[in-house]
């Protein structure tokens, strides 16, 4: 019986080999019924999506808009009330230390000053009336100087920056309410744009003068 089954298996294999000539023939299933297996193709790699740029913090965008508007309107003078525009306190509480959340906003100011050598800035510090006049006067001066130091450390020339502290002598709101006191605690940056021909930075360097004049010429041609 076993010999008979073995002979039958051999006969089936022989028939499959002779009928399709495939070396993959099996006694129970002839590969000629299926055809040669298709080659395996690796799937094409899917490109990773480009990461979306992170949106700029609102204070940074607000400060940029004020500067861009002033440049567009060709203003000779304009003021940035940092706390009002950024909608947050520039300094840590009761201190002249600039909070880290505001570094990006001041970096925008520093870049603007670096790119426009004919611009000077006066930094004014103001406080509310909590505490003595002497204390607030000193605090306002230290805060103004702290901002100046930050800009200088970022590469802005020291002789283009002046500072002054006013304590609580120039309030813009009532100090009788928390909201009013918050408005009075402010740092104002007053920018002044001088004519290119009259700026000290330009006259000191012929190379810089040529660059500024060239940029000015391009701007005039675009108008």
PDB file of C-alpha atoms in Angstrom:
ATOM      1  CA  UNK A   1       0.000   0.000   0.000  1.00  0.00           C
ATOM      2  CA  UNK A   2       2.768   2.404   0.887  1.00  0.00           C
ATOM      3  CA  UNK A   3       4.602   1.588  -2.325  1.00  0.00           C
ATOM      4  CA  UNK A   4       1.444   2.257  -4.298  1.00  0.00           C
ATOM      5  CA  UNK A   5       0.944   5.678  -2.697  1.00  0.00           C
ATOM      6  CA  UNK A   6       4.587   6.515  -3.308  1.00  0.00           C
ATOM      7  CA  UNK A   7       4.280   5.610  -6.961  1.00  0.00           C
ATOM      8  CA  UNK A   8       1.166   7.762  -7.316  1.00  0.00           C
ATOM      9  CA  UNK A   9       2.971  10.754  -5.793  1.00  0.00           C
ATOM     10  CA  UNK A  10       5.914  10.296  -8.137  1.00  0.00           C
ATOM     11  CA  UNK A  11       3.576  10.094 -11.139  1.00  0.00           C
ATOM     12  CA  UNK A  12       1.816  13.332 -10.145  1.00  0.00           C
ATOM     13  CA  UNK A  13       5.157  15.082  -9.782  1.00  0.00           C
ATOM     14  CA  UNK A  14       6.321  13.848 -13.158  1.00  0.00           C
ATOM     15  CA  UNK A  15       3.105  15.039 -14.837  1.00  0.00           C
ATOM     16  CA  UNK A  16       3.426  18.498 -13.302  1.00  0.00           C
ATOM     17  CA  UNK A  17       7.077  18.843 -14.320  1.00  0.00           C
ATOM     18  CA  UNK A  18       6.461  17.735 -17.886  1.00  0.00           C
ATOM     19  CA  UNK A  19       3.338  19.886 -18.298  1.00  0.00           C
ATOM     20  CA  UNK A  20       4.806  23.224 -17.109  1.00  0.00           C
ATOM     21  CA  UNK A  21       8.507  22.620 -16.804  1.00  0.00           C
ATOM     22  CA  UNK A  22       8.636  24.307 -13.459  1.00  0.00           C
ATOM     23  CA  UNK A  23      11.203  23.276 -10.933  1.00  0.00           C
ATOM     24  CA  UNK A  24       8.819  24.491  -8.226  1.00  0.00           C
ATOM     25  CA  UNK A  25       6.191  21.839  -9.010  1.00  0.00           C
ATOM     26  CA  UNK A  26       4.576  20.231  -6.028  1.00  0.00           C
ATOM     27  CA  UNK A  27       2.837  16.860  -6.047  1.00  0.00           C
ATOM     28  CA  UNK A  28      -0.261  18.322  -4.441  1.00  0.00           C
ATOM     29  CA  UNK A  29      -0.421  21.500  -6.481  1.00  0.00           C
ATOM     30  CA  UNK A  30       1.169  22.368  -9.761  1.00  0.00           C
ATOM     31  CA  UNK A  31       2.714  25.779  -9.845  1.00  0.00           C
ATOM     32  CA  UNK A  32       1.763  26.176 -13.490  1.00  0.00           C
ATOM     33  CA  UNK A  33      -1.742  26.921 -12.307  1.00  0.00           C
ATOM     34  CA  UNK A  34      -0.523  30.020 -10.490  1.00  0.00           C
ATOM     35  CA  UNK A  35       2.353  31.258 -12.601  1.00  0.00           C
ATOM     36  CA  UNK A  36       5.718  32.421 -11.302  1.00  0.00           C
ATOM     37  CA  UNK A  37       5.461  34.528  -8.115  1.00  0.00           C
ATOM     38  CA  UNK A  38       5.613  38.305  -8.714  1.00  0.00           C
ATOM     39  CA  UNK A  39       8.801  40.013  -7.518  1.00  0.00           C
ATOM     40  CA  UNK A  40       8.459  41.794  -4.202  1.00  0.00           C
ATOM     41  CA  UNK A  41       8.763  45.590  -4.646  1.00  0.00           C
ATOM     42  CA  UNK A  42       9.612  47.694  -1.601  1.00  0.00           C
ATOM     43  CA  UNK A  43       7.137  50.563  -1.057  1.00  0.00           C
ATOM     44  CA  UNK A  44       8.447  54.016  -1.931  1.00  0.00           C
ATOM     45  CA  UNK A  45       9.484  55.976   1.163  1.00  0.00           C
ATOM     46  CA  UNK A  46       6.939  58.556   2.207  1.00  0.00           C
ATOM     47  CA  UNK A  47       8.603  61.965   2.664  1.00  0.00           C
ATOM     48  CA  UNK A  48       8.222  63.410   6.111  1.00  0.00           C
ATOM     49  CA  UNK A  49       6.052  66.533   6.196  1.00  0.00           C
ATOM     50  CA  UNK A  50       7.875  69.826   6.626  1.00  0.00           C
ATOM     51  CA  UNK A  51       7.568  71.050  10.199  1.00  0.00           C
ATOM     52  CA  UNK A  52       5.372  74.110  10.448  1.00  0.00           C
ATOM     53  CA  UNK A  53       7.186  77.168  11.796  1.00  0.00           C
ATOM     54  CA  UNK A  54       6.189  78.074  15.294  1.00  0.00           C
ATOM     55  CA  UNK A  55       4.124  81.260  15.456  1.00  0.00           C
ATOM     56  CA  UNK A  56       5.879  84.264  16.909  1.00  0.00           C
ATOM     57  CA  UNK A  57       4.859  85.295  20.424  1.00  0.00           C
ATOM     58  CA  UNK A  58       2.286  88.095  20.409  1.00  0.00           C
ATOM     59  CA  UNK A  59       4.620  90.668  22.056  1.00  0.00           C
ATOM     60  CA  UNK A  60       7.251  90.092  19.342  1.00  0.00           C
ATOM     61  CA  UNK A  61       4.723  90.462  16.546  1.00  0.00           C
ATOM     62  CA  UNK A  62       3.208  93.582  18.128  1.00  0.00           C
ATOM     63  CA  UNK A  63       6.597  95.305  18.415  1.00  0.00           C
ATOM     64  CA  UNK A  64       7.471  94.391  14.826  1.00  0.00           C
ATOM     65  CA  UNK A  65       4.224  95.906  13.600  1.00  0.00           C
ATOM     66  CA  UNK A  66       4.894  99.216  15.386  1.00  0.00           C
ATOM     67  CA  UNK A  67       8.392  99.450  13.881  1.00  0.00           C
ATOM     68  CA  UNK A  68       7.216  98.441  10.406  1.00  0.00           C
ATOM     69  CA  UNK A  69       4.429 101.027  10.486  1.00  0.00           C
ATOM     70  CA  UNK A  70       6.852 103.777  11.566  1.00  0.00           C
ATOM     71  CA  UNK A  71       9.290 102.885   8.776  1.00  0.00           C
ATOM     72  CA  UNK A  72       6.511 102.662   6.197  1.00  0.00           C
ATOM     73  CA  UNK A  73       5.149 106.076   7.146  1.00  0.00           C
ATOM     74  CA  UNK A  74       8.722 107.498   7.237  1.00  0.00           C
ATOM     75  CA  UNK A  75       8.270 108.869  10.737  1.00  0.00           C
ATOM     76  CA  UNK A  76      11.137 110.896  12.178  1.00  0.00           C
ATOM     77  CA  UNK A  77      10.158 109.996  15.734  1.00  0.00           C
ATOM     78  CA  UNK A  78       8.070 107.261  17.307  1.00  0.00           C
ATOM     79  CA  UNK A  79       7.658 105.678  20.721  1.00  0.00           C
ATOM     80  CA  UNK A  80       7.332 102.097  21.896  1.00  0.00           C
ATOM     81  CA  UNK A  81       5.656 101.722  25.289  1.00  0.00           C
ATOM     82  CA  UNK A  82       6.969  98.209  25.841  1.00  0.00           C
ATOM     83  CA  UNK A  83       4.544  97.104  28.547  1.00  0.00           C
ATOM     84  CA  UNK A  84       1.535  98.471  26.676  1.00  0.00           C
ATOM     85  CA  UNK A  85       2.479  96.959  23.314  1.00  0.00           C
ATOM     86  CA  UNK A  86       3.687  93.631  24.697  1.00  0.00           C
ATOM     87  CA  UNK A  87       0.807  93.511  27.200  1.00  0.00           C
ATOM     88  CA  UNK A  88       3.107  92.238  29.936  1.00  0.00           C
ATOM     89  CA  UNK A  89       5.564  93.614  32.482  1.00  0.00           C
ATOM     90  CA  UNK A  90       9.093  94.032  31.159  1.00  0.00           C
ATOM     91  CA  UNK A  91      10.762  93.441  34.533  1.00  0.00           C
ATOM     92  CA  UNK A  92      10.485  90.996  37.341  1.00  0.00           C
ATOM     93  CA  UNK A  93       8.477  92.278  40.299  1.00  0.00           C
ATOM     94  CA  UNK A  94      10.118  95.120  42.200  1.00  0.00           C
ATOM     95  CA  UNK A  95      13.354  94.594  40.265  1.00  0.00           C
ATOM     96  CA  UNK A  96      15.410  95.953  37.382  1.00  0.00           C
ATOM     97  CA  UNK A  97      15.992  92.428  36.020  1.00  0.00           C
ATOM     98  CA  UNK A  98      14.380  91.894  32.622  1.00  0.00           C
ATOM     99  CA  UNK A  99      12.152  88.822  32.589  1.00  0.00           C
ATOM    100  CA  UNK A 100      13.185  86.139  30.114  1.00  0.00           C
ATOM    101  CA  UNK A 101       9.763  86.265  28.430  1.00  0.00           C
ATOM    102  CA  UNK A 102      10.677  89.722  27.125  1.00  0.00           C
ATOM    103  CA  UNK A 103      14.085  88.933  25.639  1.00  0.00           C
ATOM    104  CA  UNK A 104      12.603  88.134  22.229  1.00  0.00           C
ATOM    105  CA  UNK A 105      10.785  91.478  22.114  1.00  0.00           C
ATOM    106  CA  UNK A 106      13.929  93.422  22.981  1.00  0.00           C
ATOM    107  CA  UNK A 107      15.828  91.405  20.367  1.00  0.00           C
ATOM    108  CA  UNK A 108      13.495  92.877  17.743  1.00  0.00           C
ATOM    109  CA  UNK A 109      14.402  96.380  18.945  1.00  0.00           C
ATOM    110  CA  UNK A 110      18.118  95.535  18.938  1.00  0.00           C
ATOM    111  CA  UNK A 111      17.951  94.179  15.385  1.00  0.00           C
ATOM    112  CA  UNK A 112      16.128  97.294  14.192  1.00  0.00           C
ATOM    113  CA  UNK A 113      18.805  99.539  15.701  1.00  0.00           C
ATOM    114  CA  UNK A 114      21.593  97.426  14.219  1.00  0.00           C
ATOM    115  CA  UNK A 115      20.081  97.628  10.736  1.00  0.00           C
ATOM    116  CA  UNK A 116      19.391 101.383  10.871  1.00  0.00           C
ATOM    117  CA  UNK A 117      22.533 103.236  12.009  1.00  0.00           C
ATOM    118  CA  UNK A 118      20.859 106.641  11.679  1.00  0.00           C
ATOM    119  CA  UNK A 119      18.417 105.855  14.517  1.00  0.00           C
ATOM    120  CA  UNK A 120      18.978 106.757  18.165  1.00  0.00           C
ATOM    121  CA  UNK A 121      16.843 105.791  21.125  1.00  0.00           C
ATOM    122  CA  UNK A 122      16.097 107.284  24.522  1.00  0.00           C
ATOM    123  CA  UNK A 123      14.907 104.821  27.148  1.00  0.00           C
ATOM    124  CA  UNK A 124      12.668 106.227  29.870  1.00  0.00           C
ATOM    125  CA  UNK A 125      11.701 104.390  33.048  1.00  0.00           C
ATOM    126  CA  UNK A 126       8.457 105.072  34.935  1.00  0.00           C
ATOM    127  CA  UNK A 127       6.912 103.584  38.084  1.00  0.00           C
ATOM    128  CA  UNK A 128       3.718 103.744  40.074  1.00  0.00           C
ATOM    129  CA  UNK A 129       3.539 105.614  43.408  1.00  0.00           C
ATOM    130  CA  UNK A 130       3.875 102.616  45.731  1.00  0.00           C
ATOM    131  CA  UNK A 131       6.881 103.350  47.930  1.00  0.00           C
ATOM    132  CA  UNK A 132       8.906 106.478  48.470  1.00  0.00           C
ATOM    133  CA  UNK A 133       9.766 108.969  45.773  1.00  0.00           C
ATOM    134  CA  UNK A 134      13.495 108.299  46.233  1.00  0.00           C
ATOM    135  CA  UNK A 135      13.047 104.539  45.881  1.00  0.00           C
ATOM    136  CA  UNK A 136      10.924 104.794  42.747  1.00  0.00           C
ATOM    137  CA  UNK A 137      13.246 107.339  41.180  1.00  0.00           C
ATOM    138  CA  UNK A 138      16.180 104.995  41.665  1.00  0.00           C
ATOM    139  CA  UNK A 139      14.193 101.988  40.411  1.00  0.00           C
ATOM    140  CA  UNK A 140      13.105 103.807  37.252  1.00  0.00           C
ATOM    141  CA  UNK A 141      16.690 104.835  36.475  1.00  0.00           C
ATOM    142  CA  UNK A 142      18.009 101.325  37.047  1.00  0.00           C
ATOM    143  CA  UNK A 143      15.327  99.827  34.814  1.00  0.00           C
ATOM    144  CA  UNK A 144      16.093 102.225  31.983  1.00  0.00           C
ATOM    145  CA  UNK A 145      19.808 101.437  32.257  1.00  0.00           C
ATOM    146  CA  UNK A 146      19.048  97.708  32.342  1.00  0.00           C
ATOM    147  CA  UNK A 147      17.316  97.942  28.965  1.00  0.00           C
ATOM    148  CA  UNK A 148      20.188  99.993  27.565  1.00  0.00           C
ATOM    149  CA  UNK A 149      22.697  97.394  28.733  1.00  0.00           C
ATOM    150  CA  UNK A 150      20.683  94.635  27.096  1.00  0.00           C
ATOM    151  CA  UNK A 151      20.716  96.441  23.744  1.00  0.00           C
ATOM    152  CA  UNK A 152      24.433  97.230  24.040  1.00  0.00           C
ATOM    153  CA  UNK A 153      25.175  93.585  24.793  1.00  0.00           C
ATOM    154  CA  UNK A 154      23.317  92.741  21.577  1.00  0.00           C
ATOM    155  CA  UNK A 155      25.672  94.935  19.565  1.00  0.00           C
ATOM    156  CA  UNK A 156      24.021  98.367  19.538  1.00  0.00           C
ATOM    157  CA  UNK A 157      26.525 101.233  19.934  1.00  0.00           C
ATOM    158  CA  UNK A 158      26.430 102.786  23.380  1.00  0.00           C
ATOM    159  CA  UNK A 159      26.552 106.368  22.080  1.00  0.00           C
ATOM    160  CA  UNK A 160      23.225 105.855  20.297  1.00  0.00           C
ATOM    161  CA  UNK A 161      21.378 105.152  23.557  1.00  0.00           C
ATOM    162  CA  UNK A 162      20.435 107.525  26.374  1.00  0.00           C
ATOM    163  CA  UNK A 163      18.460 106.763  29.525  1.00  0.00           C
ATOM    164  CA  UNK A 164      16.394 108.670  32.047  1.00  0.00           C
ATOM    165  CA  UNK A 165      14.250 107.712  35.013  1.00  0.00           C
ATOM    166  CA  UNK A 166      11.179 109.658  36.094  1.00  0.00           C
ATOM    167  CA  UNK A 167       9.935 107.642  39.064  1.00  0.00           C
ATOM    168  CA  UNK A 168       6.213 108.321  39.435  1.00  0.00           C
ATOM    169  CA  UNK A 169       6.414 111.975  38.355  1.00  0.00           C
ATOM    170  CA  UNK A 170       4.783 111.371  34.946  1.00  0.00           C
ATOM    171  CA  UNK A 171       1.761 109.083  35.429  1.00  0.00           C
ATOM    172  CA  UNK A 172      -0.474 108.344  32.458  1.00  0.00           C
ATOM    173  CA  UNK A 173      -3.281 106.925  34.617  1.00  0.00           C
ATOM    174  CA  UNK A 174      -4.575 107.188  38.148  1.00  0.00           C
ATOM    175  CA  UNK A 175      -2.453 105.542  40.806  1.00  0.00           C
ATOM    176  CA  UNK A 176      -5.584 104.975  42.891  1.00  0.00           C
ATOM    177  CA  UNK A 177      -6.437 101.739  41.059  1.00  0.00           C
ATOM    178  CA  UNK A 178      -4.442  98.586  40.323  1.00  0.00           C
ATOM    179  CA  UNK A 179      -5.173  98.989  36.622  1.00  0.00           C
ATOM    180  CA  UNK A 180      -3.930 102.569  36.635  1.00  0.00           C
ATOM    181  CA  UNK A 181      -0.758 101.671  38.534  1.00  0.00           C
ATOM    182  CA  UNK A 182      -0.067  98.895  36.045  1.00  0.00           C
ATOM    183  CA  UNK A 183      -0.227 101.417  33.196  1.00  0.00           C
ATOM    184  CA  UNK A 184       2.135 103.762  35.024  1.00  0.00           C
ATOM    185  CA  UNK A 185       4.770 101.031  35.430  1.00  0.00           C
ATOM    186  CA  UNK A 186       6.178 101.348  31.951  1.00  0.00           C
ATOM    187  CA  UNK A 187       9.325 101.582  29.864  1.00  0.00           C
ATOM    188  CA  UNK A 188       9.142 103.953  26.920  1.00  0.00           C
ATOM    189  CA  UNK A 189      11.615 103.739  24.057  1.00  0.00           C
ATOM    190  CA  UNK A 190      11.668 106.957  22.077  1.00  0.00           C
ATOM    191  CA  UNK A 191      13.266 106.527  18.666  1.00  0.00           C
ATOM    192  CA  UNK A 192      14.578 109.395  16.612  1.00  0.00           C
ATOM    193  CA  UNK A 193      15.477 108.926  12.948  1.00  0.00           C
ATOM    194  CA  UNK A 194      17.939 111.466  11.603  1.00  0.00           C
ATOM    195  CA  UNK A 195      18.615 112.273   7.970  1.00  0.00           C
ATOM    196  CA  UNK A 196      21.194 109.961   6.448  1.00  0.00           C
ATOM    197  CA  UNK A 197      23.499 112.813   5.430  1.00  0.00           C
ATOM    198  CA  UNK A 198      23.522 114.233   8.932  1.00  0.00           C
ATOM    199  CA  UNK A 199      24.095 111.113  10.978  1.00  0.00           C
ATOM    200  CA  UNK A 200      27.397 110.812  12.814  1.00  0.00           C
ATOM    201  CA  UNK A 201      27.579 107.101  12.067  1.00  0.00           C
ATOM    202  CA  UNK A 202      27.471 107.745   8.342  1.00  0.00           C
ATOM    203  CA  UNK A 203      30.044 110.571   8.237  1.00  0.00           C
ATOM    204  CA  UNK A 204      32.563 108.541  10.214  1.00  0.00           C
ATOM    205  CA  UNK A 205      32.725 105.800   7.602  1.00  0.00           C
ATOM    206  CA  UNK A 206      32.784 106.382   3.875  1.00  0.00           C
ATOM    207  CA  UNK A 207      31.996 102.738   3.258  1.00  0.00           C
ATOM    208  CA  UNK A 208      28.924 102.900   5.456  1.00  0.00           C
ATOM    209  CA  UNK A 209      27.890 106.139   3.782  1.00  0.00           C
ATOM    210  CA  UNK A 210      28.022 104.506   0.368  1.00  0.00           C
ATOM    211  CA  UNK A 211      25.948 101.575   1.572  1.00  0.00           C
ATOM    212  CA  UNK A 212      23.302 103.801   3.136  1.00  0.00           C
ATOM    213  CA  UNK A 213      23.148 106.039   0.083  1.00  0.00           C
ATOM    214  CA  UNK A 214      22.826 103.013  -2.174  1.00  0.00           C
ATOM    215  CA  UNK A 215      19.973 101.665  -0.063  1.00  0.00           C
ATOM    216  CA  UNK A 216      18.374 105.108  -0.056  1.00  0.00           C
ATOM    217  CA  UNK A 217      18.662 105.270  -3.839  1.00  0.00           C
ATOM    218  CA  UNK A 218      17.017 101.897  -4.199  1.00  0.00           C
ATOM    219  CA  UNK A 219      14.215 103.017  -1.918  1.00  0.00           C
ATOM    220  CA  UNK A 220      13.709 106.212  -3.963  1.00  0.00           C
ATOM    221  CA  UNK A 221      13.603 104.222  -7.194  1.00  0.00           C
ATOM    222  CA  UNK A 222      10.957 101.931  -5.736  1.00  0.00           C
ATOM    223  CA  UNK A 223       8.651 104.856  -4.916  1.00  0.00           C
TER     224      UNK A 223
END
